[in-house]
Short mmCIF file of C-alpha atoms and ligand atoms in Angstrom, two decimals:
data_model
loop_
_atom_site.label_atom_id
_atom_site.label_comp_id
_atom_site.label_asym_id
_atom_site.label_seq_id
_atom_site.Cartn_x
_atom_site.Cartn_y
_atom_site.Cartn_z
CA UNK V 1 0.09 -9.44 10.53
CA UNK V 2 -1.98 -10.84 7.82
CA UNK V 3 0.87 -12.22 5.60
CA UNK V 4 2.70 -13.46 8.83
CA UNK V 5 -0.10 -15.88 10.15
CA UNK V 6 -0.43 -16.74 6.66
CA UNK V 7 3.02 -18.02 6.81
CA UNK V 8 1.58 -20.57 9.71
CA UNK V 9 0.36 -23.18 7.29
CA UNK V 10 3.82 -23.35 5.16
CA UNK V 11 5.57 -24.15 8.48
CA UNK V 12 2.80 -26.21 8.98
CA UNK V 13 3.34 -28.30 5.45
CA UNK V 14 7.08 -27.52 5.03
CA UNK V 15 8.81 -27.56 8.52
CA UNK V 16 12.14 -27.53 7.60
CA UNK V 17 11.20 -24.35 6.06
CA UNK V 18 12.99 -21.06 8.07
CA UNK V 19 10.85 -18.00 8.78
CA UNK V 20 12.63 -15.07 9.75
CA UNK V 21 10.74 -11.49 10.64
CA UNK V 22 12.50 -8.21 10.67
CA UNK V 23 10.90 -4.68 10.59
CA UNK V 24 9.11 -2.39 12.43
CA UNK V 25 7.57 -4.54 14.37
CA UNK V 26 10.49 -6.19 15.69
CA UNK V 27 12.72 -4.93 18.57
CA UNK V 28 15.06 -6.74 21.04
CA UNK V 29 12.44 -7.50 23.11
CA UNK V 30 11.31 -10.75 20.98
CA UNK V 31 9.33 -12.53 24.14
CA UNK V 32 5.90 -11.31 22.86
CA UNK V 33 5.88 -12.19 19.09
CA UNK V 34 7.94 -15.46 19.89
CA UNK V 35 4.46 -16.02 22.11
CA UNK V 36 2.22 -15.09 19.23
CA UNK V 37 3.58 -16.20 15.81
CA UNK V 38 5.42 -19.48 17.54
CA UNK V 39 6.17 -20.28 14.15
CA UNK V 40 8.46 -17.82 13.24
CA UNK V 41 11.71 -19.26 13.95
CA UNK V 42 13.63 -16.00 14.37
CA UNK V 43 13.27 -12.28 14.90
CA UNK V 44 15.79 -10.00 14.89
CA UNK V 45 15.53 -5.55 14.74
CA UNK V 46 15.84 -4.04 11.33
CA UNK V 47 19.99 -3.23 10.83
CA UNK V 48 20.81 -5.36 13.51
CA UNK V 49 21.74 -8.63 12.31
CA UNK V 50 23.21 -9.82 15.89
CA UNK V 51 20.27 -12.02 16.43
CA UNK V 52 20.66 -14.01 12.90
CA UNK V 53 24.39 -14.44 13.09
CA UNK V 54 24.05 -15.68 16.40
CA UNK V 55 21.24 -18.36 15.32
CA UNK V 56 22.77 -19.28 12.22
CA UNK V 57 26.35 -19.43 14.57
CA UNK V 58 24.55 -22.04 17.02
CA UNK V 59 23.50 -24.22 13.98
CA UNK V 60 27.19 -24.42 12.14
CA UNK V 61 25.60 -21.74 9.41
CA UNK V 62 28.48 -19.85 8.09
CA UNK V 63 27.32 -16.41 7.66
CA UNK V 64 30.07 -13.07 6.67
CA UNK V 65 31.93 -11.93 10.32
CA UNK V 66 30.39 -8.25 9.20
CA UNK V 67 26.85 -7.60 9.18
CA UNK V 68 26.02 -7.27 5.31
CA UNK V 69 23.18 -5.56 3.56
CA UNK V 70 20.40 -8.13 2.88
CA UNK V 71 19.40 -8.99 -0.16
CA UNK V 72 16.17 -6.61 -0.16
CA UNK V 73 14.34 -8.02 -2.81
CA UNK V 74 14.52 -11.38 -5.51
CA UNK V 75 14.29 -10.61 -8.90
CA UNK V 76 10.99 -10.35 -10.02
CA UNK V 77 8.85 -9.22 -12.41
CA UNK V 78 8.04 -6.21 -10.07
CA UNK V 79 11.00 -5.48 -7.78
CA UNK V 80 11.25 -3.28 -4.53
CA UNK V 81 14.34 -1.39 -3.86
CA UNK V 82 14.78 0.23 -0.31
CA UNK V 83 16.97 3.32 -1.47
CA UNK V 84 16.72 5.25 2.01
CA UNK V 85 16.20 3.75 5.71
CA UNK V 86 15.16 5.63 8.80
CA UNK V 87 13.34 8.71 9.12
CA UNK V 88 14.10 12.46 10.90
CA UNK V 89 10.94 13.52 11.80
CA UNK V 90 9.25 11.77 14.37
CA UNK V 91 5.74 12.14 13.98
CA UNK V 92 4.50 11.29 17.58
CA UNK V 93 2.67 7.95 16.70
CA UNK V 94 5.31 6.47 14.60
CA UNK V 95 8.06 4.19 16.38
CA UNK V 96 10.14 3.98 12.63
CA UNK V 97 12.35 7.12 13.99
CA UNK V 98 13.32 4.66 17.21
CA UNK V 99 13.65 1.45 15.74
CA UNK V 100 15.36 2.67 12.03
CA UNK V 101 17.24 5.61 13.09
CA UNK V 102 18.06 8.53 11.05
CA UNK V 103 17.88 8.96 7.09
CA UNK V 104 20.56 6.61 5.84
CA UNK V 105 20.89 7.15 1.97
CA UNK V 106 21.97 4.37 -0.66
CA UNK V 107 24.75 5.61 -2.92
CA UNK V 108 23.46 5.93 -6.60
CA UNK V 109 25.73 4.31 -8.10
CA UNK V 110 25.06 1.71 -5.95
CA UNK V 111 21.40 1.87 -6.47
CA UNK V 112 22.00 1.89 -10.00
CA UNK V 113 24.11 -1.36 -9.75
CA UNK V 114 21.08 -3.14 -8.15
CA UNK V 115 18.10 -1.97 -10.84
CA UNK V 116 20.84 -3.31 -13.46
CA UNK V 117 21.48 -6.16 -12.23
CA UNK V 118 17.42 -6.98 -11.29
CA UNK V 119 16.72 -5.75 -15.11
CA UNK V 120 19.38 -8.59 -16.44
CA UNK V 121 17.48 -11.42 -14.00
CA UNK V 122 13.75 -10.28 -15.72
CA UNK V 123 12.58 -7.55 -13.21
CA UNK V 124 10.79 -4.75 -15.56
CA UNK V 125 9.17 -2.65 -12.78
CA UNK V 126 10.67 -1.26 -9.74
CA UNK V 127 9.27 0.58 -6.57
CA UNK V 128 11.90 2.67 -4.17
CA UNK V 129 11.10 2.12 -1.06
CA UNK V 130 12.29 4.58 1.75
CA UNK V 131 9.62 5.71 4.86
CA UNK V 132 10.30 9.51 4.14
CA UNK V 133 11.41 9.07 0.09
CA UNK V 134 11.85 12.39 -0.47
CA UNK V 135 14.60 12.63 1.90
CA UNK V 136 16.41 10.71 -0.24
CA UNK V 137 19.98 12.08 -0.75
CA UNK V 138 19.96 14.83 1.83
CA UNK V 139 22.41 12.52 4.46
CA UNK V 140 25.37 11.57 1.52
CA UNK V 141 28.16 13.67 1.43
CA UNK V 142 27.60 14.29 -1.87
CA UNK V 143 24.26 16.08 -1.74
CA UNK V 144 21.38 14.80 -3.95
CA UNK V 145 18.07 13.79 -4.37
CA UNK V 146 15.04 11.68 -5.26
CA UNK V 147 13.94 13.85 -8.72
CA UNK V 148 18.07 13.54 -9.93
CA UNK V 149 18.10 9.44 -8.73
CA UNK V 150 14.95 9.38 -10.84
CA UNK V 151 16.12 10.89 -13.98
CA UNK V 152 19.83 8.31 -13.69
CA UNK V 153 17.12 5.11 -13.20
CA UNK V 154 15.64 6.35 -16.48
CA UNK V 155 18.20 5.53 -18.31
CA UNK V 156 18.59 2.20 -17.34
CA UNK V 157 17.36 -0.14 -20.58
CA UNK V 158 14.68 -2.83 -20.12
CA UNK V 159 13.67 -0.95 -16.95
CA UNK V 160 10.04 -0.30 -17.98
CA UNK V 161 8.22 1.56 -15.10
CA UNK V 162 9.80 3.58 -11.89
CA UNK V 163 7.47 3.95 -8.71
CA UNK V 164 8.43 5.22 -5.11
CA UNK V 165 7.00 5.56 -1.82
CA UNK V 166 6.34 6.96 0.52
CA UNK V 167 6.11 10.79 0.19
CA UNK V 168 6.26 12.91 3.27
CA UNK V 169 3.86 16.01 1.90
CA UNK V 170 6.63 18.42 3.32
CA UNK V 171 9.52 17.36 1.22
CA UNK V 172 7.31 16.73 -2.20
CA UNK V 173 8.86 19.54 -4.02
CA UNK V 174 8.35 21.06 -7.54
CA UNK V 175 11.54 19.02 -9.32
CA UNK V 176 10.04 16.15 -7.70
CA UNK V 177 7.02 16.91 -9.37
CA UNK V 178 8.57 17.76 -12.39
CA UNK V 179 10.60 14.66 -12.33
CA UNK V 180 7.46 12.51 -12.66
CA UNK V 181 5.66 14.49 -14.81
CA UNK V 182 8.76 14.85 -17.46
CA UNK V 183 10.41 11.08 -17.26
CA UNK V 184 8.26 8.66 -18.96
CA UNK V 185 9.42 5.70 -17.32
CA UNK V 186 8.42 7.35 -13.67
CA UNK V 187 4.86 6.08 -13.36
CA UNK V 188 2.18 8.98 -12.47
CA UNK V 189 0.97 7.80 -9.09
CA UNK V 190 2.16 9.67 -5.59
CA UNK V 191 1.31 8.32 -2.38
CA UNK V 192 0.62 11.10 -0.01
CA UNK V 193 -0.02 10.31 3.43
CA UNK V 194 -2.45 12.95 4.99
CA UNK V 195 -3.14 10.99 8.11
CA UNK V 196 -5.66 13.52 9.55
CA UNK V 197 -7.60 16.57 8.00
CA UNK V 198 -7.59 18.99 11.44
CA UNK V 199 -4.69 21.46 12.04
CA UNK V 200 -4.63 20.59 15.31
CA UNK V 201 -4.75 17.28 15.15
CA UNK V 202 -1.71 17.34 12.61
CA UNK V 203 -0.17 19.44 15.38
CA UNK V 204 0.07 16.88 17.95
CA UNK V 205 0.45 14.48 15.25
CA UNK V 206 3.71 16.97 14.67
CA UNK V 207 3.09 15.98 10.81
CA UNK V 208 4.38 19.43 9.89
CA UNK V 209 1.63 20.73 7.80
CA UNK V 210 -1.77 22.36 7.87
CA UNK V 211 -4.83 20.50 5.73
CA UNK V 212 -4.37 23.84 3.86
CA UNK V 213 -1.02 23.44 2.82
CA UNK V 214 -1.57 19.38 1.81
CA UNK V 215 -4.45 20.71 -0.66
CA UNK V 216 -2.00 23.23 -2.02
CA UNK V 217 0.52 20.52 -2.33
CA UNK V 218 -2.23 18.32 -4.09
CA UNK V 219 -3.71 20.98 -6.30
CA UNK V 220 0.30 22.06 -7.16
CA UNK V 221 0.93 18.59 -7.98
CA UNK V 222 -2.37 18.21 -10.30
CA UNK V 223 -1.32 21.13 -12.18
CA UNK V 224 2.06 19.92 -12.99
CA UNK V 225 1.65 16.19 -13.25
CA UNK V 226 -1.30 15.30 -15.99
CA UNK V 227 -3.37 11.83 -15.30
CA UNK V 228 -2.02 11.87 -11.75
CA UNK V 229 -3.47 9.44 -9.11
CA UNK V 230 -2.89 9.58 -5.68
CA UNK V 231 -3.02 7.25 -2.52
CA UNK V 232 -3.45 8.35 0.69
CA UNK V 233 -2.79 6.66 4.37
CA UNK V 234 -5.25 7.82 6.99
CA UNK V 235 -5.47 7.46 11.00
CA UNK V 236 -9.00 7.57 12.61
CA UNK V 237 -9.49 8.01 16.61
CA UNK V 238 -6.08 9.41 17.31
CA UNK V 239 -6.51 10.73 21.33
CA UNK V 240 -8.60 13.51 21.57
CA UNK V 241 -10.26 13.47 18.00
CA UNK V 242 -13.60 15.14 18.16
CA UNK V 243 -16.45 14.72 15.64
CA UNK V 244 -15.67 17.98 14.14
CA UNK V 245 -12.16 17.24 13.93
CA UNK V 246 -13.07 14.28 12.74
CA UNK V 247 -15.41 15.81 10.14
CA UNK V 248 -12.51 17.82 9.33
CA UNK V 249 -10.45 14.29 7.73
CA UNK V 250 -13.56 13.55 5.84
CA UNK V 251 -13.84 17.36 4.42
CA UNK V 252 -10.42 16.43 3.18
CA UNK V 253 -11.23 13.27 1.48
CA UNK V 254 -14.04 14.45 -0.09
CA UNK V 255 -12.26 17.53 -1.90
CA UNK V 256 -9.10 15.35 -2.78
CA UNK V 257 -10.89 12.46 -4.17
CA UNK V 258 -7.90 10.10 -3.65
CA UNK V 259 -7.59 7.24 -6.00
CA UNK V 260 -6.81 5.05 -2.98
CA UNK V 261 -7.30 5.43 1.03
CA UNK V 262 -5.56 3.21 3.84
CA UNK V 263 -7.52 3.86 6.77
CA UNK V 264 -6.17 2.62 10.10
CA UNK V 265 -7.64 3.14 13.94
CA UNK V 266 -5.24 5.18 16.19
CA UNK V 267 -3.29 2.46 18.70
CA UNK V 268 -0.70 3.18 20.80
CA UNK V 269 3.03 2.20 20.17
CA UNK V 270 4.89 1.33 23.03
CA UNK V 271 8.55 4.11 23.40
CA UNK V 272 6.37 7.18 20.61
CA UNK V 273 5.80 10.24 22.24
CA UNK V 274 1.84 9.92 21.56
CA UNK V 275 1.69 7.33 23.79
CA UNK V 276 3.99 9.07 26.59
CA UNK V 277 1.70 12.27 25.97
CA UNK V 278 -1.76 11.79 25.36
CA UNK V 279 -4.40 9.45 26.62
CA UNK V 280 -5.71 6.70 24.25
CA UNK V 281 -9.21 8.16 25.07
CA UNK V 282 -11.11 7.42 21.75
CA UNK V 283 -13.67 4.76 22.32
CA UNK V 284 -12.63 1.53 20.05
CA UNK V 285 -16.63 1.43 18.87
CA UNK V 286 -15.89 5.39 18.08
CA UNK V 287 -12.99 4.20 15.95
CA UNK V 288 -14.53 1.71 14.55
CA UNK V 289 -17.63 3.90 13.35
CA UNK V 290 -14.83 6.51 11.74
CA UNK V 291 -12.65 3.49 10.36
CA UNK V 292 -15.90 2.54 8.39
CA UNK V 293 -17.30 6.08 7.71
CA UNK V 294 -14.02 6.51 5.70
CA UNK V 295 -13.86 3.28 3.89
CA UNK V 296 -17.26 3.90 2.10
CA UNK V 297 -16.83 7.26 1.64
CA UNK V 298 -13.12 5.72 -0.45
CA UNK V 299 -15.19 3.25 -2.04
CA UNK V 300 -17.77 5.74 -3.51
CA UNK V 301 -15.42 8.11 -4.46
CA UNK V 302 -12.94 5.33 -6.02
CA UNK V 303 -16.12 3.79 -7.88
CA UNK V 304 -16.64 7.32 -9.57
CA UNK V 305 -12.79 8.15 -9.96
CA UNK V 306 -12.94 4.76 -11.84
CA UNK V 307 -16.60 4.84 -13.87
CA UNK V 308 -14.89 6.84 -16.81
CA UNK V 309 -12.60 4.11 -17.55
CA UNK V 310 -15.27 1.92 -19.19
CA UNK V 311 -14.74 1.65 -22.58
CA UNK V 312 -11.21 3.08 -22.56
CA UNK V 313 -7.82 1.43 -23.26
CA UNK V 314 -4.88 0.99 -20.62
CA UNK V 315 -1.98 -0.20 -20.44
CA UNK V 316 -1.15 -3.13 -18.20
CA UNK V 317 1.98 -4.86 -17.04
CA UNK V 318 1.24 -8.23 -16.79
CA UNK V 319 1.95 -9.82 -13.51
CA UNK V 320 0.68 -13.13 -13.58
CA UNK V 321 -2.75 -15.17 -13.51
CA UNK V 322 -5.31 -14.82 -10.35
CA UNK V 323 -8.76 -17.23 -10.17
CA UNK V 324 -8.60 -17.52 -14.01
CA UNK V 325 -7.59 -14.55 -15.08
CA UNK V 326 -4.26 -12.59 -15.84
CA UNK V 327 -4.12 -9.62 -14.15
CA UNK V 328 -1.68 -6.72 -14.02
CA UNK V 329 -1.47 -2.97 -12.95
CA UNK V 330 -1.92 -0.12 -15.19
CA UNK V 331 0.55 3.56 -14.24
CA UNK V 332 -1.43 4.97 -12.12
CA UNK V 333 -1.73 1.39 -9.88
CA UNK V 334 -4.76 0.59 -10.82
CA UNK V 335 -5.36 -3.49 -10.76
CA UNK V 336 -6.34 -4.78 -13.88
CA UNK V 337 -7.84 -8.16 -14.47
CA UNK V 338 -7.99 -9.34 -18.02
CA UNK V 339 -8.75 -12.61 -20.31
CA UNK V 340 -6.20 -13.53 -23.29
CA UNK V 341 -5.66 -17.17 -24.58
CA UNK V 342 -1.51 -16.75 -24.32
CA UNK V 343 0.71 -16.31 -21.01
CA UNK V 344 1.69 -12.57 -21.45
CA UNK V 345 3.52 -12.25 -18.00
CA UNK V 346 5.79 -9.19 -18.57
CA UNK V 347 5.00 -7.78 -21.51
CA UNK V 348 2.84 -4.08 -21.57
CA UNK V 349 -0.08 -4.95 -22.94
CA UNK V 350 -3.22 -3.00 -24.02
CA UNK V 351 -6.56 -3.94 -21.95
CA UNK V 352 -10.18 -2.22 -23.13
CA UNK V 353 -11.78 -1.88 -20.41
CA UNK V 354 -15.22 -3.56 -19.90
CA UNK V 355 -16.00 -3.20 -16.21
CA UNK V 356 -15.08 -0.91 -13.27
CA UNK V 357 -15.72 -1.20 -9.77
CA UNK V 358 -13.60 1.10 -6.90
CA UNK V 359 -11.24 -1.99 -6.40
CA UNK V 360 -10.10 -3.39 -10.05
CA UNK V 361 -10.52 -2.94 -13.74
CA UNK V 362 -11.93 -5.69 -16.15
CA UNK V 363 -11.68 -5.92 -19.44
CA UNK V 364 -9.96 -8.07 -22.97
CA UNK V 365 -6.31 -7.86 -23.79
CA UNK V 366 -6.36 -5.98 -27.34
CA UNK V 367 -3.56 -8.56 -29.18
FE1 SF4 S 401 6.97 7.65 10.76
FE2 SF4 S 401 6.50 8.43 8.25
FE3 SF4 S 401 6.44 10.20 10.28
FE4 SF4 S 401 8.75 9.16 9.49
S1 SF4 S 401 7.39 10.50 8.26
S2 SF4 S 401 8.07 9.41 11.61
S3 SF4 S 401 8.13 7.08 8.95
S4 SF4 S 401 5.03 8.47 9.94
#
């Protein structure tokens, strides 16, 4: 939402300028968002292009007869890749199983083409982007998966780092884990949505796990994956949430110590089965109280997770300069900002490390 009413004052300067939204966010029932962001000039549902051909039809745009796969990402230092779309298992707040449909797998040869050909136009880092990742494979007729797409994307010269997301904790299995522990160019940071730390509260969530089983899938993937940090995506105030259950997602925090935590507030979405089933009965100042409790708890914990690094060396890609200074992320996604005389934009560089807080890194390229 951020990014799109940030797109207000470029339509503002540049009006010949075309904003399209897709996603999510966006079904065929446009009437609301055209009221909201009245600077968007079109919306149309993800894998249903109807809506653009028509528009660009009605303005003598020639566009293919067939839908065709959008380009999904410009080359770019740091490219994203969707490699799966759609997701099977319905957790009862999530509307992506609606609007996206079922797993549909990229081919990897396909996927191959694509990294190649974003390599050749300068990208050096790329993140696969599917909602349930680990699916990946499991719909082409020629069975495979995300660990075996991994280890062909190694191979790919220039192609400097690998990331993915996002990891449902039921299909993160041991090759996976192996996979990213064994391929150098697959960078050592798993996001791991948890969403809530009480059983039963996962239950009507119908994420498919017990808190127990996440922390065995943590603790197995800290055993096989050294230097590992992890993300996590959180939902506060989901209906019926208790203060004990509650207490249970900060118990779960606490003992993970995630490198990162997205915290949201439970609200309804219009068609899930949450919002069919249960009553959005959590006061918003309740919410709001949890939504905070669980931000400072992160940044504590990501301040200490982060002290150690003082004084150490890591290695940065460079992404560019912000207020001043370049800055860049290190493996394990940590933000980096960074002084050097010269314009290092995509090269790995060394950083020591000089300050830490639980956001960013500071420090002085070592060249
Ligand atoms: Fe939505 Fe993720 Fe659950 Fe799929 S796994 S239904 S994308 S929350």
């Amino acid at each position: 939402i951020g990014r799109i009413n940030s797109l207000k004052s470029v339509k503002k300067k540049r009006p010949e300028v075309i904003i399209a939204l897709t996603g999510c966010l966006v079904d065929s029932r446009t009437e609301e968002l055209e009221r909201r962001f009245p600077w968007i000039d079109l919306f149309f549902p993800p894998q249903e292009l109807g809506p653009l051909h028509a528009w660009a039809t009605a303005r003598g745009i020639p566009l293919p007869a067939e839908p065709v796969s959008l380009p999904s990402s410009q080359p770019s230092l740091t490219a994203m890749i969707p490699i799966i779309q759609g997701c099977n298992s319905f957790c009862s707040y999530c509307i992506v199983a609606y609007r996206r449909g079922r797993e549909k797998s990229r081919q990897p040869d396909e996927i191959l083409c694509h990294v190649q050909n974003l390599i050749k136009h300068g990208s050096k880092e790329i993140t696969l982007l599917g909602q349930n990742i680990g699916a990946y494979g499991r719909d082409l007729p020629e069975k495979t998966d995300l660990a075996r797409l991994l280890a062909l994307l190694q191979e790919v010269d220039g192609l400097q780092r690998i990331r993915f997301l996002t990891n449902h904790p039921k299909d993160m299995d041991r090759s996976l884990m192996e996979a990213i522990a064994h391929l150098d160019k697959v960078c050592e940071h798993v996001s791991l949505p948890v969403q809530a730390g009480d059983d039963r509260i996962l239950a009507q969530m119908r994420r498919g796990y017990t808190a127990r089983q996440y922390l065995n899938t943590i603790e197995e993937m800290r055993s096989v994956i050294p230097n590992l940090s992890i993300s996590t995506d959180v939902i506060v105030g989901f209906p019926g949430e208790t203060d004990e259950q509650f207490a249970g997602t900060v118990r779960v925090l606490e003992q993970v110590r995630f490198d990162r935590v997205h915290v949201a507030a439970y609200s309804p979405r219009p068609g899930t089965l949450a919002t069919r089933k249960y009553a959005d009965d959590v006061p918003p100042e309740t919410k709001q109280a949890r939504l905070q409790q669980v931000e400072a708890l992160h940044e504590r914990i990501a301040a200490e997770i982060n002290a150690p690094l003082l004084g150490t060396t890591v290695q940065v890609l460079v992404e560019g300069r912000h207020k001043g200074k370049w800055s860049g992320r290190t493996r394990t996604d940590k933000l980096v900002f960074f002084t050097h005389r010269d314009d290092l934009t995509g090269q790995l560089v060394d950083v020591k490390v000089e300050k830490t807080t639980a956001w960013a890194l500071q420090g002085t390229c070592q060249r």
